[in-house]
mmCIF file of C-alpha atoms and ligand atoms in Angstrom:
data_model
loop_
_atom_site.group_PDB
_atom_site.id
_atom_site.type_symbol
_atom_site.label_atom_id
_atom_site.label_comp_id
_atom_site.label_asym_id
_atom_site.label_seq_id
_atom_site.Cartn_x
_atom_site.Cartn_y
_atom_site.Cartn_z
ATOM 1 C CA MET A 1 57.573 77.107 103.610
ATOM 2 C CA SER A 2 58.005 79.739 106.351
ATOM 3 C CA SER A 3 57.076 83.295 105.484
ATOM 4 C CA PHE A 4 58.170 86.602 106.975
ATOM 5 C CA ASP A 5 56.474 89.753 105.722
ATOM 6 C CA LEU A 6 58.741 92.787 105.418
ATOM 7 C CA THR A 7 55.850 95.213 104.939
ATOM 8 C CA GLY A 8 56.021 98.085 107.400
ATOM 9 C CA ARG A 9 59.047 96.600 109.214
ATOM 10 C CA ARG A 10 62.077 98.556 110.326
ATOM 11 C CA VAL A 11 64.906 96.727 108.594
ATOM 12 C CA TRP A 12 68.533 97.456 109.477
ATOM 13 C CA VAL A 13 71.186 96.693 106.870
ATOM 14 C CA ALA A 14 74.395 96.490 108.906
ATOM 15 C CA GLY A 15 77.311 97.159 106.550
ATOM 16 C CA HIS A 16 75.355 99.225 104.013
ATOM 17 C CA ARG A 17 78.518 100.871 102.652
ATOM 18 C CA GLY A 18 80.024 97.536 101.584
ATOM 19 C CA MET A 19 79.336 95.895 98.220
ATOM 20 C CA ALA A 20 76.869 93.299 99.566
ATOM 21 C CA GLY A 21 75.127 95.634 102.027
ATOM 22 C CA ALA A 22 74.682 98.382 99.427
ATOM 23 C CA ALA A 23 73.133 95.878 97.016
ATOM 24 C CA ILE A 24 70.741 94.692 99.752
ATOM 25 C CA VAL A 25 69.673 98.316 100.363
ATOM 26 C CA ARG A 26 69.016 98.755 96.613
ATOM 27 C CA ARG A 27 66.982 95.554 96.540
ATOM 28 C CA LEU A 28 64.976 96.457 99.669
ATOM 29 C CA GLN A 29 63.838 99.679 98.005
ATOM 30 C CA ARG A 30 61.390 97.458 96.100
ATOM 31 C CA GLU A 31 59.855 96.209 99.389
ATOM 32 C CA GLN A 32 57.397 98.191 101.498
ATOM 33 C CA CYS A 33 59.732 98.356 104.498
ATOM 34 C CA GLN A 34 61.609 101.123 106.294
ATOM 35 C CA ILE A 35 65.313 100.736 105.587
ATOM 36 C CA VAL A 36 67.525 101.750 108.501
ATOM 37 C CA THR A 37 71.278 102.316 108.209
ATOM 38 C CA ALA A 38 73.979 103.731 110.470
ATOM 39 C CA SER A 39 77.248 105.232 109.298
ATOM 40 C CA ARG A 40 80.472 104.272 111.061
ATOM 41 C CA GLY A 41 80.484 107.708 112.713
ATOM 42 C CA GLU A 42 77.003 107.123 114.158
ATOM 43 C CA LEU A 43 77.619 103.550 115.311
ATOM 44 C CA ASP A 44 80.864 101.643 115.821
ATOM 45 C CA LEU A 45 79.951 97.957 115.518
ATOM 46 C CA LEU A 46 83.003 97.002 117.573
ATOM 47 C CA ARG A 47 81.474 98.658 120.681
ATOM 48 C CA GLN A 48 79.072 96.261 122.342
ATOM 49 C CA ALA A 49 77.135 98.710 124.545
ATOM 50 C CA ASP A 50 76.630 101.135 121.641
ATOM 51 C CA VAL A 51 75.275 98.365 119.412
ATOM 52 C CA HIS A 52 72.826 97.236 122.127
ATOM 53 C CA THR A 53 71.552 100.752 122.718
ATOM 54 C CA TRP A 54 71.227 101.488 119.011
ATOM 55 C CA VAL A 55 69.284 98.313 118.121
ATOM 56 C CA THR A 56 66.894 98.891 121.052
ATOM 57 C CA ASP A 57 66.393 102.627 120.446
ATOM 58 C CA GLN A 58 65.817 102.149 116.722
ATOM 59 C CA ARG A 59 63.057 99.547 117.333
ATOM 60 C CA ILE A 60 64.583 97.273 114.694
ATOM 61 C CA ASP A 61 62.381 94.391 113.447
ATOM 62 C CA ALA A 62 64.782 92.643 111.095
ATOM 63 C CA ILE A 63 68.525 92.730 110.398
ATOM 64 C CA PHE A 64 70.663 91.885 107.378
ATOM 65 C CA LEU A 65 74.099 91.387 108.949
ATOM 66 C CA ALA A 66 76.390 92.216 106.016
ATOM 67 C CA ALA A 67 78.977 94.175 108.028
ATOM 68 C CA ALA A 68 82.407 92.551 108.016
ATOM 69 C CA THR A 69 86.112 93.178 107.618
ATOM 70 C CA VAL A 70 86.741 91.719 104.150
ATOM 71 C CA GLY A 71 89.412 91.466 101.503
ATOM 72 C CA GLY A 72 91.000 89.222 98.915
ATOM 73 C CA ILE A 73 93.499 86.430 99.322
ATOM 74 C CA MET A 74 96.442 88.735 100.137
ATOM 75 C CA ALA A 75 94.589 90.941 102.651
ATOM 76 C CA ASN A 76 93.372 87.781 104.424
ATOM 77 C CA SER A 77 96.902 86.377 104.689
ATOM 78 C CA ARG A 78 98.529 89.611 105.834
ATOM 79 C CA ARG A 79 95.954 90.798 108.408
ATOM 80 C CA PRO A 80 94.884 87.646 110.301
ATOM 81 C CA ALA A 81 94.250 89.440 113.596
ATOM 82 C CA GLU A 82 91.895 92.021 112.074
ATOM 83 C CA PHE A 83 90.019 89.418 110.029
ATOM 84 C CA LEU A 84 89.503 87.153 113.048
ATOM 85 C CA TYR A 85 88.973 89.689 115.835
ATOM 86 C CA GLU A 86 86.873 92.321 114.062
ATOM 87 C CA ASN A 87 84.558 89.801 112.431
ATOM 88 C CA LEU A 88 84.038 87.908 115.685
ATOM 89 C CA VAL A 89 83.253 91.103 117.584
ATOM 90 C CA ILE A 90 80.921 92.591 114.954
ATOM 91 C CA GLU A 91 78.820 89.455 114.621
ATOM 92 C CA THR A 92 78.781 88.764 118.370
ATOM 93 C CA ASN A 93 77.656 92.311 119.154
ATOM 94 C CA VAL A 94 74.931 92.441 116.512
ATOM 95 C CA ILE A 95 73.539 88.927 117.094
ATOM 96 C CA HIS A 96 73.459 89.312 120.878
ATOM 97 C CA ALA A 97 71.907 92.791 120.651
ATOM 98 C CA ALA A 98 69.258 91.410 118.288
ATOM 99 C CA LYS A 99 68.313 88.764 120.818
ATOM 100 C CA CYS A 100 68.204 91.238 123.716
ATOM 101 C CA ALA A 101 66.098 93.752 121.763
ATOM 102 C CA GLY A 102 63.628 91.113 120.550
ATOM 103 C CA VAL A 103 64.481 91.506 116.839
ATOM 104 C CA LYS A 104 62.119 89.209 114.956
ATOM 105 C CA LYS A 105 64.440 88.000 112.232
ATOM 106 C CA LEU A 106 68.151 88.231 111.442
ATOM 107 C CA LEU A 107 70.041 87.059 108.370
ATOM 108 C CA PHE A 108 73.805 86.610 108.743
ATOM 109 C CA LEU A 109 76.059 86.628 105.671
ATOM 110 C CA GLY A 110 78.927 84.145 105.830
ATOM 111 C CA SER A 111 81.288 83.100 103.048
ATOM 112 C CA SER A 112 82.086 80.035 100.969
ATOM 113 C CA CYS A 113 85.580 80.001 102.519
ATOM 114 C CA ILE A 114 84.065 78.283 105.608
ATOM 115 C CA TYR A 115 84.411 74.933 103.828
ATOM 116 C CA PRO A 116 87.435 72.632 104.135
ATOM 117 C CA ARG A 117 90.211 73.150 101.579
ATOM 118 C CA MET A 118 89.701 69.677 100.194
ATOM 119 C CA ALA A 119 85.892 69.569 100.485
ATOM 120 C CA GLU A 120 84.168 67.473 97.872
ATOM 121 C CA GLN A 121 83.025 69.734 94.988
ATOM 122 C CA PRO A 122 80.426 71.127 94.518
ATOM 123 C CA MET A 123 80.372 71.845 98.249
ATOM 124 C CA LYS A 124 77.230 70.893 100.139
ATOM 125 C CA GLU A 125 76.220 72.596 103.393
ATOM 126 C CA GLU A 126 76.961 69.317 105.207
ATOM 127 C CA ALA A 127 80.698 69.688 104.393
ATOM 128 C CA LEU A 128 81.093 72.295 107.146
ATOM 129 C CA LEU A 129 83.704 71.266 109.737
ATOM 130 C CA THR A 130 84.592 68.015 107.993
ATOM 131 C CA GLY A 131 88.242 68.915 107.342
ATOM 132 C CA ALA A 132 91.082 71.444 107.613
ATOM 133 C CA LEU A 133 90.515 74.974 106.271
ATOM 134 C CA GLU A 134 92.389 76.753 103.457
ATOM 135 C CA PRO A 135 95.323 78.492 105.241
ATOM 136 C CA THR A 136 95.087 81.759 103.226
ATOM 137 C CA ASN A 137 91.674 82.533 104.703
ATOM 138 C CA GLU A 138 91.287 80.404 107.810
ATOM 139 C CA TRP A 139 91.069 83.422 110.150
ATOM 140 C CA TYR A 140 88.143 84.888 108.276
ATOM 141 C CA ALA A 141 86.589 81.438 107.891
ATOM 142 C CA ILE A 142 86.767 80.725 111.625
ATOM 143 C CA ALA A 143 85.022 84.028 112.385
ATOM 144 C CA LYS A 144 82.310 83.260 109.824
ATOM 145 C CA ILE A 145 81.839 79.711 111.165
ATOM 146 C CA ALA A 146 81.396 81.241 114.637
ATOM 147 C CA GLY A 147 78.718 83.571 113.204
ATOM 148 C CA ILE A 148 76.764 80.652 111.717
ATOM 149 C CA LYS A 149 77.022 78.776 114.991
ATOM 150 C CA LEU A 150 75.874 81.827 116.978
ATOM 151 C CA CYS A 151 72.725 82.053 114.860
ATOM 152 C CA ALA A 152 72.107 78.324 115.304
ATOM 153 C CA ALA A 153 72.771 78.451 119.050
ATOM 154 C CA PHE A 154 70.498 81.454 119.627
ATOM 155 C CA ARG A 155 67.781 79.661 117.671
ATOM 156 C CA ARG A 156 68.169 76.476 119.741
ATOM 157 C CA GLN A 157 68.431 78.060 123.163
ATOM 158 C CA TYR A 158 66.226 81.151 122.845
ATOM 159 C CA GLY A 159 64.028 80.416 119.836
ATOM 160 C CA CYS A 160 65.397 83.405 117.864
ATOM 161 C CA ASP A 161 64.586 83.328 114.137
ATOM 162 C CA PHE A 162 68.216 83.885 113.088
ATOM 163 C CA ILE A 163 69.394 82.357 109.802
ATOM 164 C CA SER A 164 72.605 82.328 107.747
ATOM 165 C CA VAL A 165 73.547 82.317 104.074
ATOM 166 C CA MET A 166 76.938 81.433 102.583
ATOM 167 C CA PRO A 167 77.587 83.512 99.473
ATOM 168 C CA THR A 168 80.184 82.401 96.983
ATOM 169 C CA ASN A 169 82.814 84.900 95.645
ATOM 170 C CA LEU A 170 80.973 88.135 94.845
ATOM 171 C CA TYR A 171 81.581 90.925 92.353
ATOM 172 C CA GLY A 172 79.755 94.025 91.180
ATOM 173 C CA PRO A 173 79.353 97.788 91.537
ATOM 174 C CA GLY A 174 80.845 99.213 94.721
ATOM 175 C CA ASP A 175 83.413 96.418 95.100
ATOM 176 C CA ARG A 176 86.711 97.260 96.745
ATOM 177 C CA TYR A 177 88.758 98.340 93.728
ATOM 178 C CA ASP A 178 92.183 97.861 95.281
ATOM 179 C CA ALA A 179 94.712 95.812 93.322
ATOM 180 C CA GLU A 180 96.578 94.580 96.427
ATOM 181 C CA ASN A 181 93.783 94.008 98.942
ATOM 182 C CA GLY A 182 90.684 93.443 96.821
ATOM 183 C CA HIS A 183 89.151 90.236 95.500
ATOM 184 C CA VAL A 184 90.161 88.819 92.156
ATOM 185 C CA VAL A 185 87.382 90.261 89.950
ATOM 186 C CA ALA A 186 87.914 93.845 91.113
ATOM 187 C CA ALA A 187 91.701 93.469 90.932
ATOM 188 C CA LEU A 188 91.581 92.112 87.378
ATOM 189 C CA ILE A 189 89.116 94.759 86.190
ATOM 190 C CA MET A 190 91.600 97.374 87.443
ATOM 191 C CA LYS A 191 94.642 95.687 85.924
ATOM 192 C CA VAL A 192 93.042 95.035 82.532
ATOM 193 C CA HIS A 193 91.634 98.546 82.277
ATOM 194 C CA ALA A 194 95.018 100.040 83.189
ATOM 195 C CA ALA A 195 96.690 97.864 80.519
ATOM 196 C CA LYS A 196 94.155 98.988 77.933
ATOM 197 C CA MET A 197 94.702 102.664 78.756
ATOM 198 C CA ALA A 198 98.502 102.266 78.678
ATOM 199 C CA ASN A 199 98.492 100.086 75.537
ATOM 200 C CA SER A 200 100.330 97.367 77.471
ATOM 201 C CA ALA A 201 100.550 93.926 75.893
ATOM 202 C CA THR A 202 100.492 91.870 79.125
ATOM 203 C CA VAL A 203 98.762 91.667 82.504
ATOM 204 C CA GLU A 204 100.152 89.588 85.357
ATOM 205 C CA LEU A 205 97.865 87.202 87.239
ATOM 206 C CA TRP A 206 98.689 85.924 90.707
ATOM 207 C CA GLY A 207 99.212 82.184 91.031
ATOM 208 C CA SER A 208 98.836 79.653 88.237
ATOM 209 C CA GLY A 209 95.523 80.801 86.732
ATOM 210 C CA THR A 210 94.207 77.251 87.165
ATOM 211 C CA ALA A 211 92.407 77.750 90.505
ATOM 212 C CA ARG A 212 88.663 77.489 89.993
ATOM 213 C CA ARG A 213 86.092 79.894 91.453
ATOM 214 C CA GLU A 214 82.351 80.483 91.265
ATOM 215 C CA PHE A 215 81.286 84.123 90.919
ATOM 216 C CA LEU A 216 77.945 85.659 91.879
ATOM 217 C CA PHE A 217 76.801 89.125 90.831
ATOM 218 C CA THR A 218 76.071 91.240 93.892
ATOM 219 C CA GLU A 219 72.536 92.166 92.701
ATOM 220 C CA ASP A 220 71.704 88.442 92.572
ATOM 221 C CA LEU A 221 73.129 87.969 96.065
ATOM 222 C CA ALA A 222 70.907 90.788 97.359
ATOM 223 C CA ASP A 223 67.863 89.266 95.706
ATOM 224 C CA ALA A 224 68.694 85.897 97.302
ATOM 225 C CA CYS A 225 69.087 87.495 100.752
ATOM 226 C CA VAL A 226 65.667 89.164 100.560
ATOM 227 C CA PHE A 227 64.118 85.939 99.245
ATOM 228 C CA VAL A 228 65.627 83.894 102.076
ATOM 229 C CA MET A 229 64.649 86.468 104.719
ATOM 230 C CA LYS A 230 61.055 86.247 103.508
ATOM 231 C CA ASN A 231 60.805 82.532 102.795
ATOM 232 C CA TYR A 232 63.164 80.521 104.970
ATOM 233 C CA SER A 233 63.526 79.724 108.631
ATOM 234 C CA GLY A 234 65.821 76.973 109.871
ATOM 235 C CA GLU A 235 69.020 76.100 111.686
ATOM 236 C CA MET A 236 70.800 74.916 108.532
ATOM 237 C CA PHE A 237 72.504 77.741 106.631
ATOM 238 C CA LEU A 238 72.040 78.006 102.856
ATOM 239 C CA ASN A 239 74.645 78.229 100.093
ATOM 240 C CA VAL A 240 74.082 81.124 97.666
ATOM 241 C CA GLY A 241 75.737 80.928 94.271
ATOM 242 C CA THR A 242 75.273 79.876 90.688
ATOM 243 C CA GLY A 243 76.638 76.348 91.043
ATOM 244 C CA ARG A 244 79.007 77.009 88.086
ATOM 245 C CA ASP A 245 82.730 77.740 88.213
ATOM 246 C CA MET A 246 85.608 78.722 85.908
ATOM 247 C CA THR A 247 89.376 79.016 86.071
ATOM 248 C CA ILE A 248 90.987 82.320 87.033
ATOM 249 C CA LEU A 249 92.459 82.489 83.499
ATOM 250 C CA GLU A 250 88.948 82.111 82.022
ATOM 251 C CA LEU A 251 87.762 84.906 84.307
ATOM 252 C CA ALA A 252 90.656 87.121 83.159
ATOM 253 C CA GLU A 253 89.854 86.395 79.498
ATOM 254 C CA SER A 254 86.199 87.339 80.036
ATOM 255 C CA ILE A 255 87.209 90.635 81.609
ATOM 256 C CA ALA A 256 89.608 91.308 78.708
ATOM 257 C CA ARG A 257 86.777 90.649 76.246
ATOM 258 C CA VAL A 258 84.380 93.014 78.059
ATOM 259 C CA ALA A 259 87.094 95.683 78.285
ATOM 260 C CA GLY A 260 88.068 95.254 74.630
ATOM 261 C CA TRP A 261 91.746 94.605 75.523
ATOM 262 C CA LYS A 262 93.625 92.128 73.344
ATOM 263 C CA GLY A 263 96.818 91.379 75.269
ATOM 264 C CA THR A 264 98.021 88.193 76.982
ATOM 265 C CA PHE A 265 98.284 87.082 80.598
ATOM 266 C CA THR A 266 101.431 86.113 82.478
ATOM 267 C CA PHE A 267 101.597 84.377 85.870
ATOM 268 C CA ASP A 268 103.304 85.313 89.138
ATOM 269 C CA ARG A 269 103.621 81.871 90.688
ATOM 270 C CA SER A 270 105.155 83.294 93.870
ATOM 271 C CA LYS A 271 101.618 84.425 94.782
ATOM 272 C CA PRO A 272 99.161 81.887 96.273
ATOM 273 C CA ASP A 273 96.345 80.140 94.394
ATOM 274 C CA GLY A 274 94.422 79.574 97.619
ATOM 275 C CA MET A 275 91.752 76.898 97.383
ATOM 276 C CA PRO A 276 92.264 74.778 94.258
ATOM 277 C CA ARG A 277 88.521 74.791 93.593
ATOM 278 C CA LYS A 278 85.519 76.447 95.222
ATOM 279 C CA VAL A 279 82.056 75.838 93.797
ATOM 280 C CA MET A 280 78.864 75.455 95.784
ATOM 281 C CA ASP A 281 76.064 72.975 95.640
ATOM 282 C CA VAL A 282 73.065 75.333 95.574
ATOM 283 C CA SER A 283 70.355 72.692 95.433
ATOM 284 C CA ARG A 284 68.838 73.584 98.833
ATOM 285 C CA LEU A 285 68.216 77.171 97.715
ATOM 286 C CA THR A 286 67.043 76.121 94.258
ATOM 287 C CA ALA A 287 64.546 73.748 95.869
ATOM 288 C CA LEU A 288 63.098 76.721 97.796
ATOM 289 C CA GLY A 289 62.490 78.488 94.466
ATOM 290 C CA TRP A 290 65.434 80.892 94.008
ATOM 291 C CA SER A 291 68.130 80.929 91.335
ATOM 292 C CA ALA A 292 70.480 83.631 90.019
ATOM 293 C CA GLN A 293 69.081 85.602 87.072
ATOM 294 C CA SER A 294 72.084 87.590 85.742
ATOM 295 C CA THR A 295 74.414 86.076 83.201
ATOM 296 C CA PHE A 296 78.118 86.249 83.952
ATOM 297 C CA ASP A 297 78.885 88.459 80.928
ATOM 298 C CA GLU A 298 76.127 90.942 81.862
ATOM 299 C CA GLY A 299 77.358 91.116 85.453
ATOM 300 C CA ILE A 300 80.991 91.600 84.451
ATOM 301 C CA LYS A 301 80.010 94.319 81.997
ATOM 302 C CA GLN A 302 78.078 96.193 84.704
ATOM 303 C CA ALA A 303 80.963 95.846 87.155
ATOM 304 C CA TYR A 304 83.476 97.026 84.532
ATOM 305 C CA ASP A 305 81.314 99.975 83.439
ATOM 306 C CA TRP A 306 80.782 100.966 87.073
ATOM 307 C CA TYR A 307 84.531 100.924 87.695
ATOM 308 C CA VAL A 308 85.307 103.033 84.617
ATOM 309 C CA ALA A 309 82.602 105.565 85.564
ATOM 310 C CA ASN A 310 83.732 105.792 89.198
ATOM 311 C CA MET A 311 87.495 105.246 89.114
ATOM 312 C CA ALA A 312 88.330 108.935 89.373
ATOM 313 C CA ASN A 313 86.316 109.247 92.615
ATOM 314 C CA LEU A 314 87.775 106.009 93.993
ATOM 315 C CA ALA A 315 91.301 107.321 93.569
ATOM 316 C CA ALA A 316 90.448 110.653 95.241
HETATM 317 O O1 GFB B 1 89.272 86.560 95.175
HETATM 318 P P1 GFB B 1 90.522 86.129 95.805
HETATM 319 O O2 GFB B 1 91.425 87.212 96.306
HETATM 320 O O3 GFB B 1 90.229 85.207 97.043
HETATM 321 O O4 GFB B 1 91.407 85.266 94.770
HETATM 322 P P2 GFB B 1 89.835 83.655 97.279
HETATM 323 C C1 GFB B 1 90.888 84.270 93.960
HETATM 324 C C2 GFB B 1 91.941 83.627 93.075
HETATM 325 O O5 GFB B 1 92.358 84.587 92.090
HETATM 326 C C3 GFB B 1 93.229 83.112 93.720
HETATM 327 C C4 GFB B 1 93.766 84.543 91.918
HETATM 328 O O6 GFB B 1 93.540 81.881 93.129
HETATM 329 C C5 GFB B 1 94.283 84.157 93.306
HETATM 330 O O7 GFB B 1 95.591 83.637 93.241
HETATM 331 N N1 GFB B 1 94.256 85.851 91.407
HETATM 332 C C6 GFB B 1 94.891 86.075 90.226
HETATM 333 C C7 GFB B 1 94.123 87.031 92.031
HETATM 334 N N2 GFB B 1 95.230 87.353 90.088
HETATM 335 C C8 GFB B 1 94.753 87.989 91.199
HETATM 336 C C9 GFB B 1 94.789 89.350 91.623
HETATM 337 O O8 GFB B 1 95.312 90.257 90.961
HETATM 338 N N3 GFB B 1 94.172 89.638 92.816
HETATM 339 C C10 GFB B 1 93.546 88.669 93.588
HETATM 340 N N4 GFB B 1 92.970 89.028 94.734
HETATM 341 N N5 GFB B 1 93.543 87.367 93.209
HETATM 342 C C11 GFB B 1 88.613 84.680 99.257
HETATM 343 C C12 GFB B 1 88.921 84.903 100.694
HETATM 344 O O9 GFB B 1 89.450 83.711 98.797
HETATM 345 O O10 GFB B 1 87.300 84.227 99.063
HETATM 346 C C13 GFB B 1 87.954 85.840 101.242
HETATM 347 O O11 GFB B 1 90.240 85.364 100.824
HETATM 348 C C14 GFB B 1 86.511 85.480 100.899
HETATM 349 O O12 GFB B 1 88.113 85.870 102.615
HETATM 350 C C15 GFB B 1 86.334 85.120 99.444
HETATM 351 O O13 GFB B 1 86.102 84.418 101.688
HETATM 352 C C16 GFB B 1 84.966 84.550 99.146
HETATM 353 O O14 GFB B 1 88.686 83.236 96.434
HETATM 354 O O15 GFB B 1 91.022 82.778 97.180
#
């Protein structure tokens, strides 16, 4: 197994304000490395020359590329240009700058939405580009597929040690708590908590509630990213998840249980379900020696408690 020592390295977490990037920063605090971050005001990742200068001047050794324009099913459908263009530009700028500056290792974060809509479940890495994408997130998926291919191409042509991981749907502290544009876990935590506070008897779910998703706690994702950075080198990207899924209604019921809300769910079938099922085959990562440690109920409780403690600041 390949090994990359983080000790003493200057490690840039691109996208450290996002849910995944912030979790990677927290996890890296347990390593003996120098964590480097840049706020949006200091560095605009959409500006190629600025990214090149910054990576060179900062003498970066390793990069976690977690910066991306992200959102839930509705944000993806409504803002296709931003999801395609901004993600392509960010990853192109950072990956190319890393090569030019001689960065020793780079880990790119993709997404499980890269797989075909009708991919065989659980989805193996080999399913990439074997069929048509899910229309609600194809713009984001195409950008993420390009990012994986950039890492692979730079490895083949220039020998760069650039690798990619494909996280499943994530949730946790610091998620985007936005009922319209966020992902399902954050949106349902908000809706259920609001119903509890208002003594409402019902909460409306988008779609049929029968779509199936796999959810990974963001602290587990961060742990997997650090593990993979240290222990894996190869052209094939790696799925990161739990390998277990549930229906959206089951997710909603778990959140209601954690929140202590006893109402019922209704369904707005005018809203899309998106992919009918999305669960990853995580056997490649398991074979390397990593598996998720948090239980779903623990993770949801932490995410819910974080939201309740921070909701006043989020609204401000
Ligand atoms: O997490 P989510 O927005 O995105 O939605 P995807 C997951 C499922 O939850 C869909 C249902 O079936 C939705 O119809 N759902 C029910 C809700 N109620 C709600 C609600 O109030 N809000 C939201 N957002 N969903 C994403 C991609 O797809 O997967 C992203 O759009 C990313 O780009 C992510 O790749 C991993 O799981 O469908």
